[in-house]
Coordinates of C-alpha atoms in Angstrom, one line a residue:
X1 CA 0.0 0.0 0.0
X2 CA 1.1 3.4 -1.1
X3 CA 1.0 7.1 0.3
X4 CA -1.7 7.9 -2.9
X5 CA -3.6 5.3 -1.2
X6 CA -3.7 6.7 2.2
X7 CA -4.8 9.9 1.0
X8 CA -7.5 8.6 -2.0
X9 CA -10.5 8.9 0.2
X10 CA -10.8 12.3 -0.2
X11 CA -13.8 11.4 -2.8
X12 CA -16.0 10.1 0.2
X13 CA -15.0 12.7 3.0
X14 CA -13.0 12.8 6.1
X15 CA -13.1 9.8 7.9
X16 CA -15.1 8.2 5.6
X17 CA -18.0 6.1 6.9
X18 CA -18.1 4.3 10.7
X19 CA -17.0 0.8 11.0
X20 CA -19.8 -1.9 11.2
X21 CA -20.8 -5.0 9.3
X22 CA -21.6 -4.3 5.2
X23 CA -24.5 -6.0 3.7
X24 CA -23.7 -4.7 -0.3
X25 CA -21.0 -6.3 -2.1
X26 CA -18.9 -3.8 -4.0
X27 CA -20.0 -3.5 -7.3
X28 CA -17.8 -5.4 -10.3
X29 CA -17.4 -1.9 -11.7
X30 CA -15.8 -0.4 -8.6
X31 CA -14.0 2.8 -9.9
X32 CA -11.2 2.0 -7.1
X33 CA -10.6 -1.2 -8.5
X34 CA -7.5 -2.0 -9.9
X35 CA -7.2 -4.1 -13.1
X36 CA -6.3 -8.0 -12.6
X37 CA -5.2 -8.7 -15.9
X38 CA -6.0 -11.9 -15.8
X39 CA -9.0 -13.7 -18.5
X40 CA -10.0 -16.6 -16.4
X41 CA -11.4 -16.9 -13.2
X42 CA -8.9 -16.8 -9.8
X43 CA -8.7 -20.8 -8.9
X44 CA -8.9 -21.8 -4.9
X45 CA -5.9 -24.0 -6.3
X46 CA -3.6 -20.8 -6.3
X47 CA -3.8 -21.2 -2.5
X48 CA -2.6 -24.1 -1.5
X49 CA 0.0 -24.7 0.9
X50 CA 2.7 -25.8 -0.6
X51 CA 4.4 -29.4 1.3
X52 CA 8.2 -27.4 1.3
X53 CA 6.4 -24.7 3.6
X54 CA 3.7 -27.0 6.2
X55 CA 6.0 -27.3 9.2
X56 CA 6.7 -23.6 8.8
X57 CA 2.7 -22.7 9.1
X58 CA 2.4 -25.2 11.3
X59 CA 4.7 -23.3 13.7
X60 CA 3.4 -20.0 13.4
X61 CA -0.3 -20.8 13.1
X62 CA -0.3 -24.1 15.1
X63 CA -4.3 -25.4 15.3
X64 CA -5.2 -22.3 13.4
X65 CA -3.5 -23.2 10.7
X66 CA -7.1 -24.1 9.1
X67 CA -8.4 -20.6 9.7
X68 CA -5.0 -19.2 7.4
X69 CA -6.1 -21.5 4.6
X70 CA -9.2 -20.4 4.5
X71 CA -8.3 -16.4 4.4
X72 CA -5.4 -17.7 2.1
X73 CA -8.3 -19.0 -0.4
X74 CA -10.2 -15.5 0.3
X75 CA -7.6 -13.6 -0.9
X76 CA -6.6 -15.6 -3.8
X77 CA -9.9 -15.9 -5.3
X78 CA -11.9 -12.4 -4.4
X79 CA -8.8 -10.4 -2.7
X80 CA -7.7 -10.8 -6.9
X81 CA -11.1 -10.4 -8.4
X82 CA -11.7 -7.2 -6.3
X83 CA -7.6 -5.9 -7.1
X84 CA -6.3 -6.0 -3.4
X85 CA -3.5 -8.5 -4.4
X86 CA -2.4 -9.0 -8.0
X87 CA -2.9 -12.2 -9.9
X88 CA 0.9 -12.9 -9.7
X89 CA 1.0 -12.9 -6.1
X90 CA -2.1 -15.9 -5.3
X91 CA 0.6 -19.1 -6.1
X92 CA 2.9 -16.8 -3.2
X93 CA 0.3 -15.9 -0.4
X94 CA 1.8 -18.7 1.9
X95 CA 5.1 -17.5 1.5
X96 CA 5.3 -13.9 0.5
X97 CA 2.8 -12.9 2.5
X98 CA 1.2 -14.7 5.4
X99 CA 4.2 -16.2 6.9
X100 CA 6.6 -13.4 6.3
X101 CA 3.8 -11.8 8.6
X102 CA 2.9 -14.1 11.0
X103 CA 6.5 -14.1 11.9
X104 CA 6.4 -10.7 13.3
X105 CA 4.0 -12.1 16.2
X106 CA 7.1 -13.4 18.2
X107 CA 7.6 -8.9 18.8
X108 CA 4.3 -9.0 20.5
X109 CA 3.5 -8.6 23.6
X110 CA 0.4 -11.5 25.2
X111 CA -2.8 -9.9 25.0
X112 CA -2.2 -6.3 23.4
X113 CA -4.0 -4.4 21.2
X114 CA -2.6 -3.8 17.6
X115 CA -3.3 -0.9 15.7
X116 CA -3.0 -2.3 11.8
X117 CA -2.0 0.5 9.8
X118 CA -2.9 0.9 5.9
X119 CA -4.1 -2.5 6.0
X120 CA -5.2 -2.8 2.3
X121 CA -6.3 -7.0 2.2
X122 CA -5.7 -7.0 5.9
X123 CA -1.8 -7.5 6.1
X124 CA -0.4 -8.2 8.5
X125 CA -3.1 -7.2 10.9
X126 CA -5.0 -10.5 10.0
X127 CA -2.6 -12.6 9.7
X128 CA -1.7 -11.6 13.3
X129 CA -5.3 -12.1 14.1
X130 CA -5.2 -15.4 12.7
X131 CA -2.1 -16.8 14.5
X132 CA -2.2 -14.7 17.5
X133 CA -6.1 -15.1 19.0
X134 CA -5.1 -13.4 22.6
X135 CA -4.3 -9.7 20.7
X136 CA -7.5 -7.3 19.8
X137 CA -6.3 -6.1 16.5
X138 CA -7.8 -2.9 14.9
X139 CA -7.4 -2.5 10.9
X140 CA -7.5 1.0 9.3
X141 CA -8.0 1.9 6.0
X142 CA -9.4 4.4 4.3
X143 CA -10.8 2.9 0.9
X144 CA -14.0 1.6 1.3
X145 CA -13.9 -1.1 -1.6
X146 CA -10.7 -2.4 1.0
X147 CA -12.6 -2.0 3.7
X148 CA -15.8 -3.9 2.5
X149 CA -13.0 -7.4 1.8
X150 CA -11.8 -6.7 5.6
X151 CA -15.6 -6.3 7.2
X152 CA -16.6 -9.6 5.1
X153 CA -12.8 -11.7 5.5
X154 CA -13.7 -10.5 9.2
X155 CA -16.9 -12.0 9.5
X156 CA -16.9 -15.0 7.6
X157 CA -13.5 -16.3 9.9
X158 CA -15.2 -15.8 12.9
X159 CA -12.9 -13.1 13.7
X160 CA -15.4 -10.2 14.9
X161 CA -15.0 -10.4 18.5
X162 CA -11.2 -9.3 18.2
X163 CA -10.9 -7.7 14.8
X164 CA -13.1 -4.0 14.1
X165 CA -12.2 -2.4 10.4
X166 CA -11.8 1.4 11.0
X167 CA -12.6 3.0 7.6
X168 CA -10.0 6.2 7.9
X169 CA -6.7 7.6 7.4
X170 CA -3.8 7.0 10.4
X171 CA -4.3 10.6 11.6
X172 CA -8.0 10.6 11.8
X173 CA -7.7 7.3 14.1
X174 CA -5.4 8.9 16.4
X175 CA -7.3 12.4 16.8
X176 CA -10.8 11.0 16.3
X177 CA -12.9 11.8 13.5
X178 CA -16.9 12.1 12.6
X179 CA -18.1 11.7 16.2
X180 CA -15.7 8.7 16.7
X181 CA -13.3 8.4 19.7
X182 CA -9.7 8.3 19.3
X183 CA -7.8 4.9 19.6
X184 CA -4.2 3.8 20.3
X185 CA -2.3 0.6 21.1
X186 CA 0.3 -1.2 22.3
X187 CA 1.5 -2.0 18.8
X188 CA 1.3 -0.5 15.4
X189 CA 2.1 -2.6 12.2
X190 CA 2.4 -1.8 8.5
X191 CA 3.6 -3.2 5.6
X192 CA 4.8 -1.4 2.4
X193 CA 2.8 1.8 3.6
X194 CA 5.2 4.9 3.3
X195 CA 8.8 5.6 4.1
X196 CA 9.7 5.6 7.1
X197 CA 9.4 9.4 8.5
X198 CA 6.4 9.9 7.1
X199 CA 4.9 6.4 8.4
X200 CA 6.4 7.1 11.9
X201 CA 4.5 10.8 11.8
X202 CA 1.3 8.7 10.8
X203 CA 2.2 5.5 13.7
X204 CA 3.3 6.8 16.4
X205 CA 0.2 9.2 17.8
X206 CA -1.0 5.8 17.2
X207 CA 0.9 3.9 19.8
X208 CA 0.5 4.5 23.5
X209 CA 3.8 5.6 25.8
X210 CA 6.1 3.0 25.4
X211 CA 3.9 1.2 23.1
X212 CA 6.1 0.3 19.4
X213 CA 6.1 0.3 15.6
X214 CA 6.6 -2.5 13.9
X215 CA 7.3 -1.5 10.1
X216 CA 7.7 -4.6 8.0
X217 CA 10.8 -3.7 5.9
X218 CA 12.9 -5.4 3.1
X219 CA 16.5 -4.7 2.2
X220 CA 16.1 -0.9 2.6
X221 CA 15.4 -1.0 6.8
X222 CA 19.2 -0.1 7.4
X223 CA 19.2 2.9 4.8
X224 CA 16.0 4.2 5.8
X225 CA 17.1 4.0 9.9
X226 CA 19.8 6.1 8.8
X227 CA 18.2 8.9 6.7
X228 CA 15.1 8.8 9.1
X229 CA 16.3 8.5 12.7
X230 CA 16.4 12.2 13.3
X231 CA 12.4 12.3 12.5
X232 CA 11.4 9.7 14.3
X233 CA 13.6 11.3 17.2
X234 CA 11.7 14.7 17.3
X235 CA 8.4 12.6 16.7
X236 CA 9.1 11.0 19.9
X237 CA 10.4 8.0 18.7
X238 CA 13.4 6.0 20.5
X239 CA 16.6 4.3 18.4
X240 CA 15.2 3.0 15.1
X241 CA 15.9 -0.9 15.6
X242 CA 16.1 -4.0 12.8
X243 CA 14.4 -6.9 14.2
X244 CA 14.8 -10.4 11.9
X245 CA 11.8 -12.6 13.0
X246 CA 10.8 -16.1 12.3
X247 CA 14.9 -16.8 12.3
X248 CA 15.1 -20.5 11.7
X249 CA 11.3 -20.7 10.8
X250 CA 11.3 -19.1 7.2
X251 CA 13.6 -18.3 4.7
X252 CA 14.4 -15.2 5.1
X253 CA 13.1 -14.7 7.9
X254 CA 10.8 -11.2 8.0
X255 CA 12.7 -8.1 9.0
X256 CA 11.0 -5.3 11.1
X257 CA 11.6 -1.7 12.0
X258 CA 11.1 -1.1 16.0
X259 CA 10.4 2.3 17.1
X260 CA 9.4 2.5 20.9
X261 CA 7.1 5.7 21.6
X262 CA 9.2 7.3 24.4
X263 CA 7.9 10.6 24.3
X264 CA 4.0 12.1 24.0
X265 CA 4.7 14.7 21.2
X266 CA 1.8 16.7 20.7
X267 CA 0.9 18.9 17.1
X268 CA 3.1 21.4 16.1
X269 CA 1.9 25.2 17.1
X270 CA 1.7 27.7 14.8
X271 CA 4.0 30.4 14.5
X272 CA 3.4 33.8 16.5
X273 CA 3.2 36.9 14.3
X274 CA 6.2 39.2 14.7
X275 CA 5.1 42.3 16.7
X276 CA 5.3 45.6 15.5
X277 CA 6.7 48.5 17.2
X278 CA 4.2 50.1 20.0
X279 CA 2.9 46.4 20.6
X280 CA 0.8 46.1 17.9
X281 CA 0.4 43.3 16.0
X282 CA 1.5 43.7 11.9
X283 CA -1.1 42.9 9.5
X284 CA -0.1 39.8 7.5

């Protein structure tokens, strides 16, 4: 998921609408929708676990592992129809995507609450939801075709007693928006959202004090520690860490950028006018 994305429900208004169960399908000619560019029909077949990688969902989903496959078949069959994933990526769901993100449970605290930022098909929030039933996950997005797949993935799993879709940006989550209250959490995720300054500005109001980001990364997590690390300083972020999880589980095992919440930083404060002489204000 993208920046564009975070910011493309300006067509339906701040905050868009109130999370809640959604009885309409989206439409087949959703203007959001992105084009599959595939002829024939998404086959349940594209989600098979493949033999190499059981003992590796086994460990991270242990007797759950039922409830992945059937979220892996969800997004291989309507998570393509509907454009959250591309074609190309249903033969990979096991390992591109759920277990690279069921490995970041192990940074989890038992029984916290997760904030999932910019969750698009619900990754990794879901999958965390999946393999991690004690933690009360929260997934925000803002697109309302994404957030009809979550509200439906949600209910047909069983998940609804510790999963709510919040249909919103980041910032409207933390500050409250359209009569809602604002929420935090122990833990914030994302996955391909933003770099990382501008998804620490977005995650951390998220997280309570001492509460972390966990920003799944690839190979750039070193490079953008080091052009970042001031930022996430004055946003009141600690030391910019690389976590590997799932070492020994997958291959290669996921790698995460940890940012503890050390410090409440509140919105910036305008500037005060310059004063003229005689104490009077000058006119802008």
């Amino acid at each position: 998921m993208t920046h564009d994305d975070i910011t493309a429900d300006a067509v339906s208004g701040p905050g868009g609408t109130p999370p809640g169960p959604s009885a309409v399908r989206p439409a087949a000619a959703d203007t959001d929708a992105e084009p599959t560019g595939r002829d024939t029909a998404p086959s349940p077949a594209d989600a098979a676990l493949p033999p190499e990688l059981a003992p590796a969902a086994l460990t991270l989903f242990g007797d759950r592992l039922d409830l992945a496959a059937a979220y892996a078949e969800l997004l291989a069959t309507d998570g393509v129809v509907r454009g959250l994933i591309g074609p190309r990526e249903a033969p990979r769901i096991w390992d591109r995507h759920l277990l690279n993100c069921a490995a970041v449970a192990e940074r989890i605290p038992s029984g916290a609450t997760v904030l999932d930022v910019g969750s698009g098909a619900g990754l990794p929030g879901l999958v965390l939801a999946i393999a991690r039933p004690d933690l009360t996950v929260t997934l925000i997005e803002p697109l309302a075709r994404r957030t009809s797949f979550l509200i439906e993935v949600v209910e047909r799993l069983g998940l609804a007693k510790s999963v709510r879709v919040f249909r919103g940006r980041a910032d409207e989550a933390a500050s409250g928006s359209s009569g809602r209250d604002p929420i935090s959490g122990d833990v914030v995720t994302a996955r391909a959202v933003a770099p990382l300054d501008r998804l620490a500005g977005w995650s951390l109001p998220l997280a309570v004090r001492g509460g972390r980001l966990l920003a799944l990364k690839g190979s750039s997590a070193a490079a953008e520690i080091e052009e970042h690390a001031e930022v996430v300083a004055r946003l009141g972020g600690g030391e910019p860490t690389v976590q590997l999880c799932g070492v020994g589980v997958i291959d290669p095992p996921t790698t995460v950028v940890e940012i503890v919440r050390e410090r409440m930083v509140g919105p910036a404060r305008p500037a005060a006018k310059k004063r003229a002489r005689g104490g009077r204000a000058r006119r802008g």
